[in-house]
Amino acid sequence: MVILLKDKSLVSSWQMFFEENCKSEIETVALSYPEKRSIFVDYWDIDRADAEIAELLITQPVKAMFNAEEALKLIDVCVEQNLLLHFRVVNLPDLHKIIIRHIRSNHLGMLKAVEGLVKKRTEVRPKLQLAAFQCNKCGAIMQIEQDEDILKEPSECYEDKGGCGRVSSFKLSTNLSKFIDSQKIEIQENPEGLRGGAQPERISVFLEDDLVGEIAPGDRVIVNGLLRSLQRRRGTFRLTSFDKVIDANSIENQQMAFEEVDISPEDEEEILQASKDEKIYLKIRESMAPTIYGMELEKEALVLQLFGGLSKKMPDGTYIRGDIHSLFVGDPGTAKSQMLNYMSKLAPRSIYASGKASSAAGLTAAAVRDEFGEGQWTLEAGALVLADMGIACIDEIDKMSEQDRSSLHQAMEQQEISIAKAGINATLKSRCAVLAAANPKLGRFDDFMPISEQINMPPALLSRFDLIFSIQDKPSRERDTNLASHILNTHKAGEMVENIEKTEHSTHSKEESDELLKPVIPTFSPEFLRKYVAYAKRNVFPVMENDAMRLIKEYYVDLRNQSDESIPFTPRQLEAFVRLTEASARVRLSDVATIKDAKRSIHIINEYLKRVGMDKETGRFDIDIIATGSSHSQQQRMRSILDVIKRICDDSKDGTAGRSEIITEAEAIGLPSENVSSALDKMKRNGQIYEPSHGKYRLTSD
Ligand code: ADP
Ligand code: MG
């Protein structure tokens, strides 16, 4: 056991510090004691007042903190009201910040600030602080302080503590013991700090007393605490290897998004200057993944997604998201994954995850029971929670698990995830934009099949996306030539750079490689763009002009009324217009969303609908294709065919309808035979009809 000798001179140094610097704070805390029982002190305040004790906090934290708490007991109010306050220090110097993967054994015992993203959290549970044991022989009560994870029992009934002095067995009396709240969380490295595709490392953090219950998975925190080792166990054996853990002294929660992005006054000037450029949209678009050739429309949409619309809270308590969700569905090898990867590095607070990743929390969040919780349930955050206030880039979203499918709706629309399972009852925030990619079910995209049939995703989920882009890889001499030159040139430039760097007498020059690299150098560097976006999201909240609203309204009403019986467009899409329009205004750092912004959003949605929402037979937009998988005219046709089948079945002896008979009857009511054929196949796939014997059909229901 560590024996902490009270150091009189140290206590008085602390006492002087508290009296001179923290008097009013201590008095405030005293007023709401015991709900509040911690004094938070800025490290730099200590340093300014008494550099010696500040230094001691770093070099001998245990001793320094013990004596600080002793000194707190001597402050007048604490003496008068008998208060026991915690001393907690925040804002440690950068020198003592450390990233998780750099923690080594020589850091153990030190006070460090560790930054991270909260991945898991156990329930709050009581932990023994002072255990009361009753001697089974004489009945005396021994109190044993518990300062380790393993229960310390008395080895005999100590005579000097009033016991019988015999070796005895003891009974733990929980009623007479003292407990403290404790909680364990796991933090992982912030994705920004990770080098290309590295898996984030994690560390467990122990929270005690009033620190518990404040932190939720998905939070960005700085944990200030003591690095400690924890002995590993295998069953009852204790091993010689240890785990590193942190005993938290204080936690700083970084609430605001984009807080991490520092914008200096010079940056601000540069940002304002850039925003006045007429070509700002083009310049930003050109800065998005310049190694990827083409895809101008997709990149433009990504720019808007990066800036995002405005989230709103209505007086009736409803919440309308401002984040723009987009989905890329496309042929293999069309740079979808590469684009997502790029975006996840560009956008602050974003997470790249694959739909088929096997983490228990999946894409949203889950209550899990694993080693971390030591038998208890743990709340674990998935990608959408970890990307709170950023962008969740989800590749191969079509391969996600059943559980994710059901929880993704809520996560995308309400932007929160509720978990109620095994005593865990929590709501986690998922205020992120989703950028997802999916491959077509059949490997390649089929122009003549509705999009919802081509992606392995429920239509209701598809309708949560503001934009769905289908990306097709069709041979075209012109595009292929340009794409090939683009890719080959980038490779050649890369080769030259390597050649110049790694060989002694290179025949290539830097000018040569620079020339080739030109097309892939972004107009704005990712660092600048990040600052620009952060600035816009922090400071710009545009309001739509009446003209802009009128334009959107007209377009919407027009689309819906292109044909009187079909309903081609839902109010959900109307919200997409608004979000895109707001985002477009934000790009210019404008407080007004004008008719130009409305036009930009209409242009993008128009293009998207042209590719995926067009009814190939009538040439009309039809959002039913996305929502239900069939266009309105297709649905109507299928209903007529079902009627025909039913009639034939009712009339026939064996209750089935032959294929040729159906086609003939359907032709009689004006349906072309090839359409009937494909509809029959489709209905069979859907399970609306089945084929008991070859060429004979029966309805599944009735
Ligand atoms: P997907 O995820 O769509 O299957 P990937 O992102 O894995 O495709 O891309 C496959 C490869 O093809 C990548 O190396 C990418 O660089 C290249 N590629 C595909 N399309 C383009 C493009 N338009 N411009 C540049 N490279 C491309
Ligand atoms: Mg891919």
XYZ file of C-alpha atoms and ligand atoms in Angstrom:
730
model
C 0.000 0.000 0.000
C 1.234 3.475 -0.826
C 1.677 5.427 2.341
C 0.979 9.029 1.648
C 2.740 11.073 4.178
C 1.172 14.395 4.601
C 3.699 17.030 3.730
C 3.070 19.992 5.977
C 4.789 22.609 3.868
C 3.112 21.322 0.727
C -0.291 21.467 2.391
C 0.273 25.049 3.389
C 1.415 25.991 -0.127
C -1.796 24.547 -1.490
C -3.830 26.180 1.225
C -2.366 29.529 0.304
C -3.074 28.903 -3.356
C -6.709 27.977 -2.726
C -7.298 30.900 -0.419
C -5.908 33.361 -2.884
C -7.342 31.934 -6.091
C -10.320 29.687 -5.475
C -12.135 31.155 -2.523
C -15.298 32.097 -4.365
C -15.441 28.843 -6.303
C -15.121 26.844 -3.113
C -17.920 28.872 -1.564
C -20.156 28.265 -4.583
C -19.512 24.548 -4.426
C -20.155 24.566 -0.688
C -23.637 25.963 -1.360
C -24.625 22.977 -3.452
C -22.695 20.357 -1.513
C -22.978 17.341 -1.670
C -24.355 17.438 -5.250
C -21.247 19.353 -6.205
C -18.059 18.284 -4.524
C -15.200 19.092 -6.866
C -13.021 22.123 -7.310
C -11.766 22.473 -10.877
C -8.535 24.380 -11.254
C -6.807 25.504 -14.416
C -3.245 24.246 -14.494
C -1.994 27.622 -15.659
C -3.554 29.372 -12.681
C -1.510 27.137 -10.422
C 1.583 27.692 -12.507
C 1.158 31.436 -12.310
C 0.609 31.444 -8.575
C 3.134 28.859 -7.483
C 5.284 27.256 -10.162
C 6.724 24.826 -7.662
C 3.502 23.029 -6.819
C 2.485 23.115 -10.475
C 5.703 21.332 -11.300
C 5.108 18.843 -8.506
C 1.684 18.019 -9.961
C 3.423 16.745 -13.039
C 6.383 15.015 -11.433
C 4.692 13.572 -8.336
C 0.999 13.796 -9.036
C -0.151 11.385 -6.349
C 1.640 13.275 -3.626
C 0.662 16.680 -4.972
C -3.007 15.798 -5.274
C -3.209 14.084 -1.908
C -1.858 17.174 -0.220
C -4.064 19.466 -2.274
C -7.126 17.640 -0.981
C -5.743 17.795 2.532
C -5.342 21.548 2.099
C -8.926 21.853 0.876
C -10.114 20.414 4.182
C -8.476 23.362 5.937
C -10.287 26.079 4.036
C -12.707 27.913 6.343
C -16.007 26.904 4.769
C -14.895 23.295 4.563
C -13.934 23.255 8.219
C -17.190 24.889 9.246
C -19.428 22.608 7.225
C -17.213 19.554 7.343
C -16.845 19.273 3.547
C -14.690 16.784 1.719
C -13.885 18.225 -1.705
C -12.082 16.734 -4.676
C -9.271 18.584 -6.259
C -9.421 18.363 -10.057
C -7.036 19.945 -12.504
C -7.849 20.875 -16.108
C -6.086 22.399 -19.088
C -2.740 20.680 -18.746
C 0.130 22.060 -20.827
C 0.508 20.677 -24.348
C 3.783 19.138 -23.306
C 1.868 16.717 -21.135
C -0.690 15.768 -23.725
C -0.088 12.328 -25.079
C -1.769 10.250 -27.736
C -2.838 6.777 -26.800
C -0.446 4.899 -29.043
C 2.533 6.745 -27.565
C 1.885 5.684 -23.998
C 4.839 3.617 -22.714
C 5.674 2.049 -19.420
C 7.863 4.976 -18.413
C 4.784 7.166 -18.448
C 3.107 5.122 -15.743
C 2.463 7.103 -12.612
C 2.482 10.390 -14.483
C -0.278 12.917 -14.867
C -1.140 13.177 -18.549
C -3.847 14.604 -20.754
C -5.163 12.042 -23.196
C -7.465 13.090 -25.985
C -9.976 10.708 -27.467
C -13.389 9.692 -28.600
C -15.555 7.787 -26.124
C -16.297 4.376 -27.595
C -17.803 2.500 -24.663
C -19.252 3.139 -21.281
C -20.273 0.753 -18.536
C -23.105 1.344 -16.137
C -22.395 3.295 -12.979
C -21.769 0.855 -10.199
C -20.912 1.137 -6.547
C -17.404 0.322 -5.525
C -16.182 -0.391 -2.020
C -14.171 2.403 -0.531
C -14.151 1.447 3.099
C -15.032 -2.169 3.761
C -16.454 -3.205 7.138
C -15.620 -6.771 8.177
C -17.168 -8.508 11.141
C -15.118 -11.106 13.001
C -16.958 -14.412 13.094
C -15.387 -15.212 16.457
C -15.864 -12.065 18.543
C -18.169 -9.922 16.420
C -15.845 -6.913 16.299
C -15.980 -4.686 13.233
C -12.764 -3.923 11.321
C -12.690 -1.204 8.709
C -10.265 -1.736 5.858
C -9.643 0.915 3.264
C -9.963 -0.433 -0.289
C -7.646 1.279 -2.695
C -7.121 -1.489 -5.220
C -9.316 -3.542 -7.481
C -8.934 -6.666 -5.420
C -10.787 -6.898 -2.134
C -8.466 -6.530 0.855
C -9.497 -8.631 3.817
C -8.100 -8.537 7.345
C -5.697 -11.402 8.021
C -6.546 -11.513 11.727
C -8.878 -9.792 14.146
C -6.476 -6.979 14.979
C -6.155 -6.427 18.687
C -5.022 -2.821 18.307
C -8.295 -2.066 16.568
C -10.322 -3.492 19.388
C -10.570 -7.057 18.101
C -9.874 -10.392 19.783
C -6.442 -10.846 18.209
C -7.214 -14.305 16.893
C -6.896 -15.574 13.333
C -10.483 -15.658 12.244
C -12.836 -15.610 9.320
C -14.785 -12.451 8.510
C -18.085 -11.442 7.092
C -18.314 -8.378 4.891
C -21.029 -6.061 6.099
C -22.191 -3.950 3.178
C -24.451 -1.901 5.436
C -21.546 -0.654 7.471
C -19.214 -0.242 4.485
C -18.785 2.906 2.467
C -19.222 2.908 -1.285
C -18.263 5.247 -4.040
C -19.738 5.445 -7.573
C -17.490 4.165 -10.288
C -17.656 3.795 -14.017
C -15.350 2.590 -16.701
C -15.163 4.107 -20.157
C -13.053 3.306 -23.165
C -11.651 6.042 -25.341
C -10.073 5.675 -28.739
C -7.781 7.954 -30.686
C -9.409 10.730 -32.657
C -9.591 9.790 -36.316
C -7.887 13.047 -37.341
C -4.669 11.998 -35.705
C -4.513 8.670 -37.485
C -2.203 8.025 -40.372
C -3.722 6.419 -43.440
C -6.023 3.632 -42.457
C -4.406 2.830 -39.101
C -6.757 1.282 -36.583
C -7.345 3.592 -33.632
C -5.822 2.424 -30.357
C -7.857 2.379 -27.203
C -7.416 2.755 -23.491
C -9.678 2.187 -20.492
C -10.415 5.027 -18.130
C -11.737 4.685 -14.587
C -14.057 7.397 -13.324
C -15.033 7.816 -9.730
C -17.517 9.676 -7.601
C -18.917 12.832 -9.203
C -17.173 12.209 -12.527
C -19.485 9.311 -13.330
C -22.552 9.533 -15.525
C -21.491 12.676 -17.340
C -19.913 11.117 -20.397
C -21.703 9.405 -23.272
C -20.309 7.304 -26.095
C -19.535 9.541 -29.040
C -18.268 12.407 -26.870
C -14.925 13.948 -27.648
C -13.003 14.298 -24.437
C -9.682 15.136 -22.902
C -9.041 12.909 -19.926
C -6.608 14.319 -17.399
C -5.452 11.546 -15.171
C -2.887 9.224 -13.798
C -1.544 6.559 -16.069
C -1.556 3.315 -14.191
C -0.920 -0.311 -14.885
C -3.441 -2.985 -14.236
C -2.365 -6.573 -13.857
C -3.754 -8.966 -16.385
C -5.403 -12.095 -15.175
C -6.165 -15.380 -16.732
C -8.782 -17.037 -14.602
C -7.393 -16.885 -11.080
C -3.777 -16.569 -12.255
C -2.121 -13.244 -12.176
C 0.170 -12.631 -15.131
C 3.349 -10.592 -15.351
C 2.029 -8.405 -18.148
C -0.070 -5.373 -17.336
C -2.615 -3.253 -19.161
C -2.333 0.492 -19.219
C -5.297 2.328 -17.837
C -6.059 5.851 -16.678
C -7.488 6.934 -13.359
C -9.266 10.088 -14.364
C -8.761 13.187 -12.279
C -10.908 15.351 -14.549
C -12.574 15.215 -17.942
C -12.948 18.035 -20.420
C -15.811 17.500 -22.829
C -15.373 19.117 -26.221
C -18.948 19.856 -27.109
C -18.660 22.027 -30.158
C -17.991 20.629 -33.556
C -15.163 22.262 -35.425
C -13.762 23.402 -32.108
C -10.640 21.491 -32.981
C -10.105 23.658 -36.033
C -8.157 26.757 -35.074
C -8.819 29.789 -37.212
C -6.377 32.648 -36.817
C -7.233 36.246 -37.780
C -5.053 35.797 -40.881
C -6.987 32.651 -41.782
C -10.206 34.529 -41.367
C -9.060 37.229 -43.731
C -8.049 34.634 -46.285
C -11.409 32.859 -45.931
C -13.398 36.067 -46.396
C -11.287 36.946 -49.393
C -11.844 33.528 -50.985
C -15.590 33.670 -50.393
C -15.868 36.770 -52.586
C -14.387 34.984 -55.569
C -16.992 34.361 -58.226
C -15.467 30.994 -58.965
C -15.657 29.835 -55.362
C -17.968 26.894 -56.159
C -15.748 25.700 -58.951
C -12.603 26.142 -56.885
C -13.936 24.187 -53.954
C -15.276 21.482 -56.214
C -11.910 21.184 -57.890
C -10.348 20.718 -54.498
C -12.424 17.641 -53.752
C -10.434 14.478 -54.418
C -8.631 15.882 -57.479
C -7.045 12.506 -58.211
C -10.503 11.243 -59.065
C -11.350 12.154 -62.603
C -14.729 13.545 -63.570
C -17.762 13.078 -61.338
C -18.389 16.822 -61.312
C -21.979 16.537 -60.216
C -21.142 14.161 -57.385
C -18.347 16.409 -56.244
C -20.610 19.420 -56.288
C -23.076 17.546 -54.120
C -20.257 16.588 -51.776
C -19.294 20.235 -51.419
C -22.836 21.030 -50.311
C -22.847 18.052 -47.998
C -19.654 19.301 -46.397
C -21.217 22.662 -45.593
C -24.644 21.258 -44.734
C -27.999 22.933 -44.218
C -29.357 24.320 -40.965
C -30.820 22.069 -38.342
C -33.918 23.537 -36.772
C -35.842 23.182 -33.598
C -39.508 23.956 -33.991
C -41.676 25.435 -31.235
C -43.563 22.140 -30.928
C -40.339 20.365 -30.080
C -39.790 18.666 -33.406
C -36.315 18.573 -34.772
C -35.488 18.957 -38.443
C -32.095 17.846 -39.495
C -29.838 20.059 -41.538
C -27.367 17.386 -42.477
C -27.492 16.177 -46.048
C -27.387 12.431 -46.553
C -26.149 11.072 -49.841
C -25.685 7.667 -51.350
C -23.546 6.516 -54.258
C -24.677 3.340 -55.924
C -22.488 2.155 -58.675
C -20.556 -0.306 -60.671
C -17.440 -1.733 -59.091
C -14.231 0.215 -59.615
C -15.810 3.633 -60.040
C -13.795 5.216 -57.234
C -16.646 5.142 -54.711
C -14.484 3.826 -51.911
C -11.734 6.221 -52.802
C -14.108 9.153 -52.696
C -15.450 8.156 -49.278
C -11.963 7.739 -47.981
C -11.001 11.169 -49.175
C -14.052 12.786 -47.640
C -13.472 11.100 -44.311
C -10.024 12.665 -44.180
C -11.205 16.063 -45.353
C -14.216 16.616 -43.140
C -13.602 17.262 -39.456
C -15.016 14.670 -37.047
C -15.684 12.117 -39.693
C -15.478 8.391 -39.494
C -14.896 5.877 -42.256
C -16.593 2.567 -41.674
C -17.647 -0.388 -43.710
C -21.154 -1.775 -43.553
C -19.811 -5.259 -43.151
C -17.454 -4.418 -40.279
C -18.127 -6.769 -37.475
C -17.984 -4.475 -34.436
C -20.735 -5.311 -31.984
C -21.996 -1.751 -32.030
C -22.357 -1.871 -35.804
C -23.158 1.400 -37.472
C -25.309 2.883 -34.736
C -24.897 1.714 -31.145
C -25.526 -1.325 -29.009
C -25.590 -2.669 -25.505
C -22.971 -5.386 -25.375
C -21.677 -7.758 -22.801
C -18.000 -8.343 -23.193
C -14.714 -8.535 -21.368
C -14.565 -4.766 -21.011
C -17.623 -4.630 -18.798
C -16.425 -7.599 -16.723
C -19.765 -9.303 -16.971
C -21.844 -6.131 -16.957
C -23.527 -4.487 -19.896
C -21.648 -1.841 -21.753
C -22.958 0.815 -24.078
C -20.895 0.951 -27.223
C -20.985 3.568 -29.965
C -20.934 2.731 -33.660
C -19.890 4.858 -36.619
C -22.845 7.253 -36.699
C -22.419 8.152 -33.051
C -18.671 8.487 -33.298
C -19.149 10.816 -36.264
C -21.489 13.088 -34.288
C -21.203 16.608 -35.761
C -19.186 15.276 -38.679
C -19.676 12.993 -41.654
C -20.131 9.246 -41.355
C -18.662 7.702 -44.492
C -20.116 4.241 -44.787
C -18.802 2.045 -47.514
C -20.693 -1.039 -48.684
C -23.735 0.004 -46.713
C -25.726 -2.675 -48.525
C -23.802 -5.307 -46.548
C -24.842 -4.029 -43.138
C -26.359 -6.274 -40.512
C -30.058 -6.749 -39.813
C -29.746 -4.854 -36.562
C -28.232 -1.830 -38.313
C -30.987 -1.832 -40.882
C -33.602 -1.374 -38.216
C -31.815 1.310 -36.242
C -30.454 3.343 -39.127
C -33.790 5.041 -39.894
C -33.972 6.726 -36.542
C -30.276 7.522 -36.540
C -30.535 9.258 -39.900
C -33.797 11.112 -39.456
C -34.037 11.959 -35.746
C -30.272 11.965 -35.473
C -30.304 10.108 -32.223
C -30.258 6.486 -31.253
C -32.109 5.071 -28.306
C -30.964 1.946 -26.638
C -33.116 0.188 -24.113
C -31.722 -3.158 -23.210
C -30.684 -4.925 -20.058
C -30.983 -1.944 -17.749
C -29.194 0.336 -20.154
C -31.475 3.120 -21.161
C -29.720 5.740 -23.160
C -30.128 8.100 -26.056
C -27.036 8.858 -28.042
C -26.631 11.684 -30.497
C -25.861 10.972 -34.135
C -25.960 14.460 -35.602
C -23.920 13.574 -38.641
C -24.311 13.608 -42.367
C -24.202 10.154 -43.919
C -22.206 9.583 -47.059
C -22.738 6.007 -48.117
C -21.695 3.804 -50.999
C -23.293 0.603 -52.217
C -22.669 -1.867 -54.961
C -25.579 -3.070 -57.090
C -26.953 -6.407 -55.972
C -26.301 -8.022 -59.307
C -22.753 -6.739 -59.563
C -23.499 -4.175 -62.217
C -26.018 -1.467 -62.639
C -29.036 -2.176 -64.785
C -30.494 0.853 -66.485
C -33.940 -0.615 -66.743
C -34.430 -1.800 -63.236
C -35.633 0.446 -60.440
C -32.872 1.417 -58.089
C -34.404 -0.091 -54.978
C -34.377 -3.487 -56.627
C -30.726 -3.139 -57.418
C -29.543 -2.317 -53.953
C -29.903 -4.635 -51.089
C -31.554 -2.011 -48.910
C -35.129 -1.425 -47.769
C -36.900 1.338 -49.726
C -37.858 3.162 -46.521
C -34.190 3.542 -45.718
C -33.383 4.675 -49.242
C -35.909 7.451 -48.922
C -33.872 8.911 -46.030
C -31.188 9.955 -48.451
C -31.462 13.449 -49.863
C -29.466 12.447 -52.898
C -28.841 9.109 -54.540
C -26.334 8.994 -57.353
C -26.008 6.073 -59.640
C -22.533 5.812 -61.042
C -22.198 3.730 -64.126
C -19.089 2.534 -65.777
C -20.069 2.495 -69.417
C -17.415 2.361 -72.110
C -17.122 5.640 -73.958
C -14.152 6.414 -76.167
C -13.839 10.027 -75.117
C -14.308 9.618 -71.388
C -12.165 6.491 -71.272
C -9.343 8.293 -73.025
C -9.451 11.207 -70.617
C -9.782 8.996 -67.582
C -6.888 6.825 -68.738
C -4.618 9.826 -69.321
C -5.581 11.232 -65.958
C -4.809 8.034 -64.070
C -1.665 7.244 -66.087
C -0.305 10.768 -65.679
C -0.794 10.702 -61.934
C 0.986 7.374 -61.764
C 3.817 8.616 -63.929
C 4.224 11.711 -61.781
C 4.343 9.496 -58.720
C 6.996 7.330 -60.362
C 9.116 10.372 -61.148
C 8.945 11.650 -57.597
C 10.110 8.254 -56.343
C 12.783 8.099 -59.008
C 14.170 11.526 -58.159
C 14.128 10.800 -54.469
C 15.542 7.296 -54.424
C 18.060 7.102 -57.268
C 21.380 8.911 -57.439
C 21.505 10.233 -60.969
C 17.905 10.675 -61.914
C 17.287 11.837 -65.453
C 14.018 13.418 -64.362
C 13.541 16.855 -62.951
C 11.165 18.211 -60.386
C 9.736 20.596 -62.968
C 8.778 17.641 -65.101
C 6.918 15.862 -62.325
C 5.319 19.096 -61.127
C 3.920 19.668 -64.578
C 2.279 16.233 -64.555
C 0.996 16.682 -61.030
C -0.716 19.975 -61.847
C -4.190 18.572 -62.515
C -4.253 16.726 -59.201
C -3.115 19.601 -57.011
C -6.195 20.949 -55.268
C -6.941 24.652 -55.673
C -7.463 24.870 -51.936
C -5.394 22.732 -49.624
C -7.372 20.353 -47.404
C -6.211 22.341 -44.337
C -7.565 25.566 -45.746
C -10.793 23.939 -46.856
C -11.306 22.502 -43.393
C -10.905 25.955 -41.906
C -13.226 27.433 -44.494
C -15.942 24.881 -43.775
C -15.508 25.249 -40.035
C -15.782 29.005 -40.351
C -18.963 28.727 -42.412
C -20.588 26.238 -40.065
C -19.781 28.361 -37.046
C -20.751 31.743 -38.406
C -23.122 31.496 -41.339
C -26.845 30.808 -40.960
C -28.592 31.751 -44.196
C -32.277 32.521 -44.552
C -34.172 31.824 -47.779
C -35.285 34.728 -49.908
C -38.896 34.758 -51.065
C -37.829 34.327 -54.673
C -35.837 31.224 -53.794
C -38.821 29.753 -51.999
C -41.092 30.503 -54.899
C -38.771 28.772 -57.347
C -38.550 25.639 -55.235
C -42.282 25.625 -54.708
C -43.008 25.918 -58.414
C -40.586 23.172 -59.299
C -42.047 20.896 -56.676
C -45.653 21.510 -57.620
C -44.797 21.076 -61.278
C -43.110 17.776 -60.704
C -45.949 16.430 -58.638
C -48.487 17.366 -61.222
C -46.816 16.145 -64.348
C -49.477 13.494 -64.517
C -52.628 13.620 -62.508
C -52.862 10.053 -61.324
C -49.312 9.384 -60.287
C -47.704 10.921 -57.252
C -44.150 11.297 -58.325
C -42.689 13.282 -55.496
C -43.011 13.434 -51.722
C -42.593 16.258 -49.216
C -39.435 14.541 -48.015
C -37.725 15.651 -51.214
C -38.884 19.185 -50.611
C -36.765 19.252 -47.483
C -33.793 18.101 -49.506
C -34.158 21.196 -51.688
C -34.128 23.414 -48.644
C -31.032 21.809 -47.174
C -29.120 22.013 -50.431
C -30.177 25.622 -50.933
C -28.990 26.578 -47.457
C -25.716 24.765 -47.975
C -25.201 26.546 -51.274
C -25.579 29.928 -49.571
C -23.153 28.868 -46.872
C -20.472 28.169 -49.458
C -20.468 31.888 -50.266
C -20.666 32.701 -46.561
C -23.942 34.429 -47.367
C -26.683 35.073 -44.853
C -29.311 34.946 -47.577
C -30.162 31.942 -49.693
C -30.999 33.406 -53.054
C -32.649 32.228 -56.221
C -29.201 31.178 -57.456
C -28.844 28.819 -54.526
C -32.287 27.410 -55.209
C -31.298 26.857 -58.833
C -28.180 25.000 -57.802
C -30.155 22.646 -55.591
C -32.783 22.105 -58.284
C -30.068 21.337 -60.805
C -28.500 18.686 -58.565
C -31.788 17.040 -57.626
C -32.937 17.143 -61.204
C -29.841 15.295 -62.319
C -30.184 12.752 -59.562
C -33.791 12.078 -60.428
C -32.958 11.836 -64.088
C -30.561 9.034 -63.313
C -32.483 7.060 -60.754
C -36.034 8.258 -60.499
C -37.060 8.337 -64.088
C -39.795 6.004 -65.165
C -38.141 4.513 -68.231
C -41.449 3.916 -69.955
C -43.090 7.287 -69.565
C -40.005 9.447 -69.238
C -41.446 10.995 -66.095
C -39.874 11.420 -62.711
C -41.356 9.082 -60.245
C -40.238 8.947 -56.694
C -42.330 5.818 -56.246
C -39.509 4.031 -58.016
C -37.252 4.868 -55.128
C -39.815 4.502 -52.402
C -41.436 1.233 -53.428
C -39.269 -0.159 -56.151
C -41.811 0.235 -58.919
C -43.054 3.247 -60.739
C -46.664 4.182 -60.496
C -47.425 2.924 -63.992
C -45.669 -0.356 -63.230
C -47.658 -0.759 -60.050
C -50.882 -0.140 -61.864
C -49.942 -2.674 -64.510
C -49.088 -5.264 -61.914
C -52.411 -4.750 -60.229
C -54.214 -5.362 -63.525
C -52.171 -8.498 -64.163
C -52.902 -9.772 -60.665
C -56.602 -9.267 -61.420
C -56.234 -11.263 -64.623
C -54.446 -14.092 -62.820
C -57.079 -14.173 -60.105
C -59.870 -14.405 -62.656
C -58.215 -17.240 -64.560
C -57.416 -19.123 -61.353
C -61.001 -18.829 -60.147
C -62.289 -20.224 -63.440
C -59.775 -23.054 -63.794
C -60.161 -26.527 -62.307
C -56.767 -26.760 -60.589
C -56.797 -23.117 -59.453
C -53.750 -22.104 -61.477
C -53.223 -19.760 -64.411
C -51.040 -20.684 -67.380
C -48.446 -18.201 -68.568
C -49.649 -18.012 -72.174
C -53.259 -17.628 -71.080
C -52.316 -14.720 -68.797
C -50.439 -13.013 -71.593
C -53.338 -13.384 -74.023
C -55.891 -12.087 -71.544
C -53.633 -9.179 -70.578
C -53.104 -8.258 -74.221
C -56.840 -8.110 -74.555
C -56.955 -5.314 -71.989
C -54.116 -3.490 -73.726
C -50.954 -4.627 -71.949
C -48.018 -5.437 -74.275
C -46.877 -9.056 -73.932
C -43.197 -8.315 -73.159
C -44.248 -6.079 -70.268
C -46.492 -8.809 -68.921
C -43.669 -11.323 -69.141
C -41.279 -9.155 -67.160
C -43.994 -8.249 -64.668
C -44.711 -11.951 -64.079
C -41.032 -12.587 -63.339
C -40.917 -9.631 -61.035
C -44.024 -10.626 -59.121
C -42.608 -14.085 -58.695
C -39.389 -12.600 -57.297
C -41.410 -10.401 -54.986
C -43.375 -13.367 -53.775
C -46.733 -12.011 -54.927
C -47.290 -15.094 -57.071
C -45.666 -18.512 -57.170
C -45.207 -21.257 -59.706
C -46.488 -24.611 -58.395
C -45.649 -26.309 -61.700
C -43.776 -25.034 -64.704
C -45.602 -22.231 -66.509
C -48.533 -22.300 -64.069
C -49.062 -19.498 -61.561
C -51.065 -18.998 -58.442
C -51.540 -15.972 -56.185
C -49.689 -16.128 -52.903
C -52.439 -14.503 -50.864
C -56.083 -15.668 -50.927
P -15.308 1.125 -55.930
O -15.300 1.338 -54.464
O -16.292 1.986 -56.644
O -15.484 -0.294 -56.306
P -12.552 2.019 -55.822
O -12.721 3.281 -55.072
O -12.020 0.866 -55.068
O -13.923 1.594 -56.526
O -11.674 2.358 -57.100
C -10.949 1.423 -57.819
C -9.733 2.041 -58.470
O -10.080 2.663 -59.682
C -9.081 3.069 -57.595
O -7.710 2.807 -57.509
C -9.322 4.367 -58.313
O -8.211 5.181 -58.208
C -9.562 3.980 -59.752
N -10.549 4.851 -60.379
C -11.825 4.524 -60.683
N -12.481 5.563 -61.225
C -11.614 6.589 -61.244
C -11.694 7.951 -61.660
N -12.825 8.468 -62.157
N -10.592 8.719 -61.523
C -9.467 8.218 -61.012
N -9.321 6.953 -60.594
C -10.371 6.132 -60.699
Mg -15.542 -0.144 -52.984
